[in-house]
Coordinates of C-alpha atoms in Angstrom, one line a residue:
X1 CA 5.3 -29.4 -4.5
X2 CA 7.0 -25.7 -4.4
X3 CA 6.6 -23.5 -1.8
X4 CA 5.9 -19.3 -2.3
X5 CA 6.6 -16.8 0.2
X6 CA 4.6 -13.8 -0.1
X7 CA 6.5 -10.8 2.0
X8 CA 4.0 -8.5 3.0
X9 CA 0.2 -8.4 3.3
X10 CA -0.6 -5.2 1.6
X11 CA -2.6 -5.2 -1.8
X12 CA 0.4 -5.7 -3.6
X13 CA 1.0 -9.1 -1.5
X14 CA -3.0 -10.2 -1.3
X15 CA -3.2 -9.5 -4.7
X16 CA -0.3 -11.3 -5.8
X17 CA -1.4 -14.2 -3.5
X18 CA -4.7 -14.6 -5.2
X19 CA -3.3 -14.5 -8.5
X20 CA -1.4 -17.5 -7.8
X21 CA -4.6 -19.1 -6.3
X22 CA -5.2 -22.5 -8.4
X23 CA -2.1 -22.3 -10.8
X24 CA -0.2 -25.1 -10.8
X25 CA 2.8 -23.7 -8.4
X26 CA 2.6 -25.1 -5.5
X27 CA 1.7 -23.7 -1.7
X28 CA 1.3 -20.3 -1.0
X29 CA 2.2 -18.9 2.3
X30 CA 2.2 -14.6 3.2
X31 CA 3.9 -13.2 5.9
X32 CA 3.6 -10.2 7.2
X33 CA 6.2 -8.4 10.0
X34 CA 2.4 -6.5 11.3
X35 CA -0.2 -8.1 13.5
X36 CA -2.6 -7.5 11.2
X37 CA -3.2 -7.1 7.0
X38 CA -3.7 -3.9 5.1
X39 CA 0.0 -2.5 5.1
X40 CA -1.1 1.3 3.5
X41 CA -4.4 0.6 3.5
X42 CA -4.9 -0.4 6.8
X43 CA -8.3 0.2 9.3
X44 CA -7.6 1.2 12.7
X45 CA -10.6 -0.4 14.9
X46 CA -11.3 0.5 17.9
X47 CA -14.4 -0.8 20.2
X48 CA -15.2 3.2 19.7
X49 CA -15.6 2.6 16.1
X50 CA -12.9 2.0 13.2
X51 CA -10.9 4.4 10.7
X52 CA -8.6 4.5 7.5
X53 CA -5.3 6.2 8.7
X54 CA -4.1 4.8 5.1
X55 CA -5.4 5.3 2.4
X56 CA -8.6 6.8 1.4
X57 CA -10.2 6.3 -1.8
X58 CA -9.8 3.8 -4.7
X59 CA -10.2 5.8 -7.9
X60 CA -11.0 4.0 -11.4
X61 CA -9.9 6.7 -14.5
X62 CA -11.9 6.8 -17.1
X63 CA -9.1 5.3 -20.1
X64 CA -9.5 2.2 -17.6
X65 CA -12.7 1.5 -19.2
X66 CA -13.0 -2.3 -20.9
X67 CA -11.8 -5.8 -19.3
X68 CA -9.8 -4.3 -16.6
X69 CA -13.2 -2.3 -15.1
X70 CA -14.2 -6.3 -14.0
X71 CA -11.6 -5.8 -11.0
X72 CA -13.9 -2.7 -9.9
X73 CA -17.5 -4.4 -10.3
X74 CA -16.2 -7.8 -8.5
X75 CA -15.3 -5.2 -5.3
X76 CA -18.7 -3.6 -5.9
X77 CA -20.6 -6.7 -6.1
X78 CA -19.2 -8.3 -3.5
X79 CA -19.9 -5.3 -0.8
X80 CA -16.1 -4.3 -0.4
X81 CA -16.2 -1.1 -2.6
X82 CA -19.4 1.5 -3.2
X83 CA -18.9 4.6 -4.7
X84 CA -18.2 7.8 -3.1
X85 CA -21.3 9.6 -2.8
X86 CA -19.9 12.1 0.1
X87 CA -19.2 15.6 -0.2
X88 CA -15.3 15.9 -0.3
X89 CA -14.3 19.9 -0.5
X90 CA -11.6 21.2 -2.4
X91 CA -10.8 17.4 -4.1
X92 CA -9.9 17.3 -7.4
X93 CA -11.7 15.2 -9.8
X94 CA -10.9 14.1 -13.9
X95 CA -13.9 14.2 -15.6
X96 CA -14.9 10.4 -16.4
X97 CA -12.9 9.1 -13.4
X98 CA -14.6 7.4 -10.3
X99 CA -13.5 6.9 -6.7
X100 CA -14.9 4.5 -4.2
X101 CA -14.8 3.8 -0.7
X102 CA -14.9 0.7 1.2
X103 CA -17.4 0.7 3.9
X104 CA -16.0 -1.9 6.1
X105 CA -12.6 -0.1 6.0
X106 CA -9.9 0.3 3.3
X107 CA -8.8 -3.1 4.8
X108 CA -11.1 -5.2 3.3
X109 CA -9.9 -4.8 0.1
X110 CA -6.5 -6.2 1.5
X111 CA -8.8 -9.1 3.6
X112 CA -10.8 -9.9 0.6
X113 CA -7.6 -10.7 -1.9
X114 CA -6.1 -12.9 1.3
X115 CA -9.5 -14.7 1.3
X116 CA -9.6 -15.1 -2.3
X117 CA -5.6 -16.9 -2.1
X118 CA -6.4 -19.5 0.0
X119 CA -3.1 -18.9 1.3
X120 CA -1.4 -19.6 4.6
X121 CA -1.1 -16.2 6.2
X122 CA 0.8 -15.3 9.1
X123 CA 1.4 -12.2 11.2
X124 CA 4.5 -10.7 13.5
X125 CA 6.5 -12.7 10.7
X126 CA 9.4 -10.3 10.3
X127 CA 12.2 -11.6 7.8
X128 CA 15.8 -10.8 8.0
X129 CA 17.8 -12.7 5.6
X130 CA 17.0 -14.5 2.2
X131 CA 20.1 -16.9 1.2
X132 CA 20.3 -19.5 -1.3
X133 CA 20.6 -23.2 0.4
X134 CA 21.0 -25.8 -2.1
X135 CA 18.8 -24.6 -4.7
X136 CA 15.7 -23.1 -2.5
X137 CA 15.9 -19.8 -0.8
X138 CA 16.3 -20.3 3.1
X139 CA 14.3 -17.2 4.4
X140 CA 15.4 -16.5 8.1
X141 CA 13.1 -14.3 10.8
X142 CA 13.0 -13.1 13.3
X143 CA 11.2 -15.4 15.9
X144 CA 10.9 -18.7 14.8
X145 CA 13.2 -21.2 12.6
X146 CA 14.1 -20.2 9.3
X147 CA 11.9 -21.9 6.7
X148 CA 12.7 -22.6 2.6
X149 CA 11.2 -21.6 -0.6
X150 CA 11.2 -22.2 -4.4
X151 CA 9.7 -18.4 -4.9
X152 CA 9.8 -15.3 -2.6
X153 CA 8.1 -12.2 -3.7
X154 CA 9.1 -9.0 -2.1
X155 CA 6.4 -6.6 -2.0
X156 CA 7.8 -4.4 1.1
X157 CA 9.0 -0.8 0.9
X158 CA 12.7 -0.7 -0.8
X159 CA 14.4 0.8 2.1
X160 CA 13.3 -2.5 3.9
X161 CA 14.2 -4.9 1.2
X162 CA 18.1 -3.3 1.6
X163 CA 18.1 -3.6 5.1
X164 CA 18.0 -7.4 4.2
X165 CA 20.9 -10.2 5.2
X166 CA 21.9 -12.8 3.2
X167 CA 23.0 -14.0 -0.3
X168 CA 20.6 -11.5 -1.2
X169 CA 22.9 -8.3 -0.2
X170 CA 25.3 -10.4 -3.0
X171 CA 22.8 -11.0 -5.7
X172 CA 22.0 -6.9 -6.3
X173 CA 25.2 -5.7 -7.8
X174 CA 26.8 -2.1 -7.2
X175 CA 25.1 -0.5 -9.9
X176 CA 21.1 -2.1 -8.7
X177 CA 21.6 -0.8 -5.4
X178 CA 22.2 2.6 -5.9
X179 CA 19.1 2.9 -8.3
X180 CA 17.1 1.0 -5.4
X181 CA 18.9 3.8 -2.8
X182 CA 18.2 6.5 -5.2
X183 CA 14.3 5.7 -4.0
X184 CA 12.9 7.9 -1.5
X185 CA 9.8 8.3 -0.1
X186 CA 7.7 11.1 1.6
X187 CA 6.9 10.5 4.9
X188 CA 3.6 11.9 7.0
X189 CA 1.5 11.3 10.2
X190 CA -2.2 10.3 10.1
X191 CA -4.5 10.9 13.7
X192 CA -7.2 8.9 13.9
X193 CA -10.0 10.9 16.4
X194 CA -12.6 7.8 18.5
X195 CA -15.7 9.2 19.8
X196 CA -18.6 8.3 21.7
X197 CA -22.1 7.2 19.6
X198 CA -24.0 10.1 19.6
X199 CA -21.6 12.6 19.4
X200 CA -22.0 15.6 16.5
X201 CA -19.2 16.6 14.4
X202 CA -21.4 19.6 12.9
X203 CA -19.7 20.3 9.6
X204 CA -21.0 20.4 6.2
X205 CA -18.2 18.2 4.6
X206 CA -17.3 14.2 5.2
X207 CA -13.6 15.1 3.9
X208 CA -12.3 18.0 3.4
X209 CA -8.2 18.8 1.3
X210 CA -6.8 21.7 3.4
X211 CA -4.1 24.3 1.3
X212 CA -3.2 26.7 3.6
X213 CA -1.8 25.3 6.8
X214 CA 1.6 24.1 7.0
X215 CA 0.2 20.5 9.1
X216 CA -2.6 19.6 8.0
X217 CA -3.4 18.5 4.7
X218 CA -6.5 16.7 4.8
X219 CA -9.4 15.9 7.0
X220 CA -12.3 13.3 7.0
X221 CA -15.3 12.3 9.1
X222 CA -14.2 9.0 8.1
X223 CA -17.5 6.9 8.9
X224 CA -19.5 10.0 6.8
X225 CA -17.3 9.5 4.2
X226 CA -17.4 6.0 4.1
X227 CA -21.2 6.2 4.0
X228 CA -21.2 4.2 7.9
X229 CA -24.8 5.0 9.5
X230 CA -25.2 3.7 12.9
X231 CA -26.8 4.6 16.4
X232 CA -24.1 2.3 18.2
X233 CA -21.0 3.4 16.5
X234 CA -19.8 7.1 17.7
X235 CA -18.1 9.1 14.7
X236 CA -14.6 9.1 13.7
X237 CA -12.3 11.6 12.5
X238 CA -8.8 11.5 10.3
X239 CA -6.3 13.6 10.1
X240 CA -3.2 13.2 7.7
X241 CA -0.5 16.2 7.6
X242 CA 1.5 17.4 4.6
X243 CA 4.4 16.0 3.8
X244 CA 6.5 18.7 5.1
X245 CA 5.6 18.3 8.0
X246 CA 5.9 14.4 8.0
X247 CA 9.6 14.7 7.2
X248 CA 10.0 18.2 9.6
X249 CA 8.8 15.5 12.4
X250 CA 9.8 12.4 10.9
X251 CA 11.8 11.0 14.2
X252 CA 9.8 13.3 17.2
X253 CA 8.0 12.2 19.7
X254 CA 4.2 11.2 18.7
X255 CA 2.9 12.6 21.8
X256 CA 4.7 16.0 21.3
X257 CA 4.0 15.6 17.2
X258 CA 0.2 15.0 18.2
X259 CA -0.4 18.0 20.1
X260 CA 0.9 19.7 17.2
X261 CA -1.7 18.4 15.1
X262 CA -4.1 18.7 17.3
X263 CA -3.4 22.5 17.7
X264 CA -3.6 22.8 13.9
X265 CA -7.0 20.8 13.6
X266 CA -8.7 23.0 16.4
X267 CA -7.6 26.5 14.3
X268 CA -9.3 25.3 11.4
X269 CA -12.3 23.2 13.2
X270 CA -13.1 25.2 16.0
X271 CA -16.2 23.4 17.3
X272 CA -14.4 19.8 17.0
X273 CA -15.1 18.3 20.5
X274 CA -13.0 16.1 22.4
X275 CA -12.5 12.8 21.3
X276 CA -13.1 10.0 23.5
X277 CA -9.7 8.4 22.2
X278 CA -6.8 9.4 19.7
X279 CA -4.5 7.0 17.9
X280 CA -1.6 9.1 16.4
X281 CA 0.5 7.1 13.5
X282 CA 3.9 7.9 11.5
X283 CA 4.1 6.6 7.5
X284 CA 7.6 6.5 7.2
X285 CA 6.9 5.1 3.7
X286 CA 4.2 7.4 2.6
X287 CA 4.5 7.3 -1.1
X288 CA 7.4 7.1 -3.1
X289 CA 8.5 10.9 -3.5
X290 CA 9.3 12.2 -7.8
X291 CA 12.6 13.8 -8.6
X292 CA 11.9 17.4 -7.0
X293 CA 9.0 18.4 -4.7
X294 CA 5.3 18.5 -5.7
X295 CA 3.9 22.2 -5.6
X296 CA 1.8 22.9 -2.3
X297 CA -0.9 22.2 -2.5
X298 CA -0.9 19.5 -5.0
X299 CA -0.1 17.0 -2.2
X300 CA -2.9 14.0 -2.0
X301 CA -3.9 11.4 1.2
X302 CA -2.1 8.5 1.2
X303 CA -2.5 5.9 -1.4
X304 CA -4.5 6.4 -4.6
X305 CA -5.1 4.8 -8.4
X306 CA -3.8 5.7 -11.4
X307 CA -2.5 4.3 -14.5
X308 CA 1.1 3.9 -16.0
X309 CA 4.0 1.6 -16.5
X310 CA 4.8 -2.0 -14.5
X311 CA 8.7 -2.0 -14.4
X312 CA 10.0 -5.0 -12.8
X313 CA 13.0 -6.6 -11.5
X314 CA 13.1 -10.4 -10.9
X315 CA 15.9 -12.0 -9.0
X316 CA 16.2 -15.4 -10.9
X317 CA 17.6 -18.7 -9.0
X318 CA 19.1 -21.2 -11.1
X319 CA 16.0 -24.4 -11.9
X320 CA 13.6 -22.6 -11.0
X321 CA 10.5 -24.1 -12.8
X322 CA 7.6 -21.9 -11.5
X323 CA 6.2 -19.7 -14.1
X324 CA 2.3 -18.9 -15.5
X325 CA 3.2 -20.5 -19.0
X326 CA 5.7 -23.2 -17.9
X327 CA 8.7 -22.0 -19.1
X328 CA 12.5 -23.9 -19.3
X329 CA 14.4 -23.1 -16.1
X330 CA 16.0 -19.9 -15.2
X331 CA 19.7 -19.7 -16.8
X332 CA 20.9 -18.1 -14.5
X333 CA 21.3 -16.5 -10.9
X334 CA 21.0 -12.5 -11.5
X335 CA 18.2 -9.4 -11.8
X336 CA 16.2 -9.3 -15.2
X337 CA 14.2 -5.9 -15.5
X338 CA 10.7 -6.4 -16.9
X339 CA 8.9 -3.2 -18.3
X340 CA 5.6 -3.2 -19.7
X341 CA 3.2 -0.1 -21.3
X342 CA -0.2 -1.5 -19.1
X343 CA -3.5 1.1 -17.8
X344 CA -3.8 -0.2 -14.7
X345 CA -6.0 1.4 -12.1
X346 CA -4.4 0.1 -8.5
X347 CA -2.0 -3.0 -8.2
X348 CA -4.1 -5.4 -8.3
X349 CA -4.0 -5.2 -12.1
X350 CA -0.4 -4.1 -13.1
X351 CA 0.0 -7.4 -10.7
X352 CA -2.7 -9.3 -12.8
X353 CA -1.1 -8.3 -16.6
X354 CA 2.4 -8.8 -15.5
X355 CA 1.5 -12.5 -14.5
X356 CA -0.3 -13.4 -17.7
X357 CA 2.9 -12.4 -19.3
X358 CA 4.5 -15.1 -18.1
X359 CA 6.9 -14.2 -15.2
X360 CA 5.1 -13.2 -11.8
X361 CA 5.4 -10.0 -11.1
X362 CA 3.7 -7.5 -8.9
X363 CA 3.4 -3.6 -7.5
X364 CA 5.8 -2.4 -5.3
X365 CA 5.5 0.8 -5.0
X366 CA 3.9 4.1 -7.4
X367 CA 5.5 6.7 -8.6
X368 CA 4.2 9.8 -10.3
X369 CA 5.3 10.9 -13.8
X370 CA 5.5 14.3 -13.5
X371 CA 5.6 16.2 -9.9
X372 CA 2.6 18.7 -11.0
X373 CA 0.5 15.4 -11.6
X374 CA -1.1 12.2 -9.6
X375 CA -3.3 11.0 -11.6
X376 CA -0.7 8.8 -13.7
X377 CA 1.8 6.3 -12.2
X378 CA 4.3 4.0 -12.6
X379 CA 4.0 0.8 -10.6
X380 CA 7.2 -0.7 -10.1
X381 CA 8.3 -4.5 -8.7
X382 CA 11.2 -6.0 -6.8
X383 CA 10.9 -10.1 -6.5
X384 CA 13.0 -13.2 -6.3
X385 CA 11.9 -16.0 -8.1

């Protein structure tokens, strides 16, 4: 029976890993170098309360409308998503679109896919090298043996998948790489706030986009926003900076880069009292930054929906036999790029077309068409197969 090694237990890797849930390809297994799921859209919990330092909203655009709305209402219906009922100032909104929240944390979309697989999941997994040992790809770690595979899906950030040793370093030629370190990506801290149940926040807003201060960018009272109601459970704030400031900071200190924030947050919330706790953290690999800068202002929280092209390219080993339709074996050891014209609200579904296509491919990162807009993207896939 073939093995498949899912790198990375963001969306794009729980998705992918429920996709192949009950296809006739073998064991699934997903590691991820974290102690925990989520990747982007990851829930800091704390026993204060919890928080989404990643990502905040799941928007559905309105051209999305059809088959594809099923991947909203299965979230809705099964508790994971609600809409966003919350006031949000200065947020932008297409007409006919809708965003959602996830009431146990941006996580539990992540948790639910990983649930959904049936896969063998395992954290602090951190892969190194990915070489080809007689006819299966031996995938090395670092603690623990190294272990081998008929199919290894790659759905870290591209900086990470060049840092990798191995026969893979030989498979992307000269001209691959430098389109893969032409990539870059914007970079910028989020501060999760922890306080005590009971405590008042005392502003109108449960998130609130910020245009005229060079740190901060955007601001949530995360369990308002998130529609989270409880006498036990003290509120939470989060903080995300702009991206300039991210990349002005990028290697600081996080103390010294959280006092910064914190001096920034008090100028524009005055009567914010003192948290009980504060978790400060750095997204190297933000969001994938477009040719040129986006005007100020224009900036948007980490991780968000849109629609756009997949774009693909799968690293093919020679026999391999694991495809959705069944296909003859790969001819040949190399990269094939795979681009399709799909609407696809989030990854799950540029993941889901891509697969019915008949090669497995997935969302590595989004990109957005034109610097003045985010509500389009293009999803884009590295994989070995």
């Amino acid at each position: 029976m073939a093995r498949v090694l899912v790198v990375g237990a963001g969306l794009t890797g729980a998705a992918g890993a429920a996709l192949l849930r009950g296809a006739p390809r073998g064991q699934v297994a997903v590691w991820d170098k974290a102690r925990g799921a989520g990747g982007r859209m990851s829930t800091t919990r704390t026993d204060r309360g919890s928080a989404d330092l990643g990502a905040q909203f799941v928007t559905c655009e309105p051209e999305l409308a059809g088959p594809r709305l099923s991947f909203y209402e299965e979230l809705v219906t099964h508790g994971i998503l609600q809409p966003l009922t919350a006031p949000v100032e200065g947020m932008v909104v297409r007409e006919g679109s809708r965003n959602y929240v996830a009431p146990q944390g941006i996580s539990s979309v992540v948790k639910y896919y990983l649930e959904q697989s049936g896969a063998e999941v395992s954290y602090e997994q951190h892969v190194t090298h990915i070489s080809l040992r007689d006819g299966r790809w031996e995938v090395s770690r670092k603690a623990g043996p190294p272990e081998h595979f008929d199919v290894v899906i790659l759905t870290m950030p591209v900086p990470q998948i060049l840092q990798l040793q191995g026969d893979i370093v030989n498979i992307i030629n000269e001209s691959q790489k430098q389109q893969l370190e032409s990539v870059s990506y914007s970079s910028r801290y989020a501060l999760g706030l922890f306080y005590e149940a009971g405590t008042g926040i005392g502003v109108p807003w449960a998130a609130q986009y910020i245009t005229d201060n060079p740190c901060v960018r955007f601001i949530s009272i995360d369990n308002e926003k998130r529609n989270i109601e409880s006498p036990d459970i003290g509120p939470s704030v989060v903080v995300h900076t702009t991206v300039t400031f991210g990349s002005q900071h990028l290697d600081s200190d996080p103390a010294e880069v959280q006092q910064i924030i914190l001096s920034h947050l008090k100028k524009i919330v005055p009567s914010l009292p003192k948290p009980s706790s504060i978790k400060c953290h750095r997204w190297r690999y933000s969001q994938v930054a477009p040719p040129g800068s986006a005007p100020r202002g224009m900036e948007q929280p980490l991780s968000r929906g849109g629609g756009g092209r997949v774009t693909g390219f799968i690293f093919k080993k020679i026999q391999a036999k694991i495809s959705p339709l069944e296909e003859p074996a790969w001819e040949e050891v190399g990269i094939q790029q795979l681009e399709i014209e799909i609407p696809a609200p989030f990854p799950v579904l540029a993941t889901a077309l891509c697969s019915r296509r008949g090669v497995f491919a997935g969302t590595l990162w989004k990109t957005p068409e034109k610097a003045d807009s985010f509500l389009t993207h293009s999803y884009t896939g590295y994989f070995l197969t």
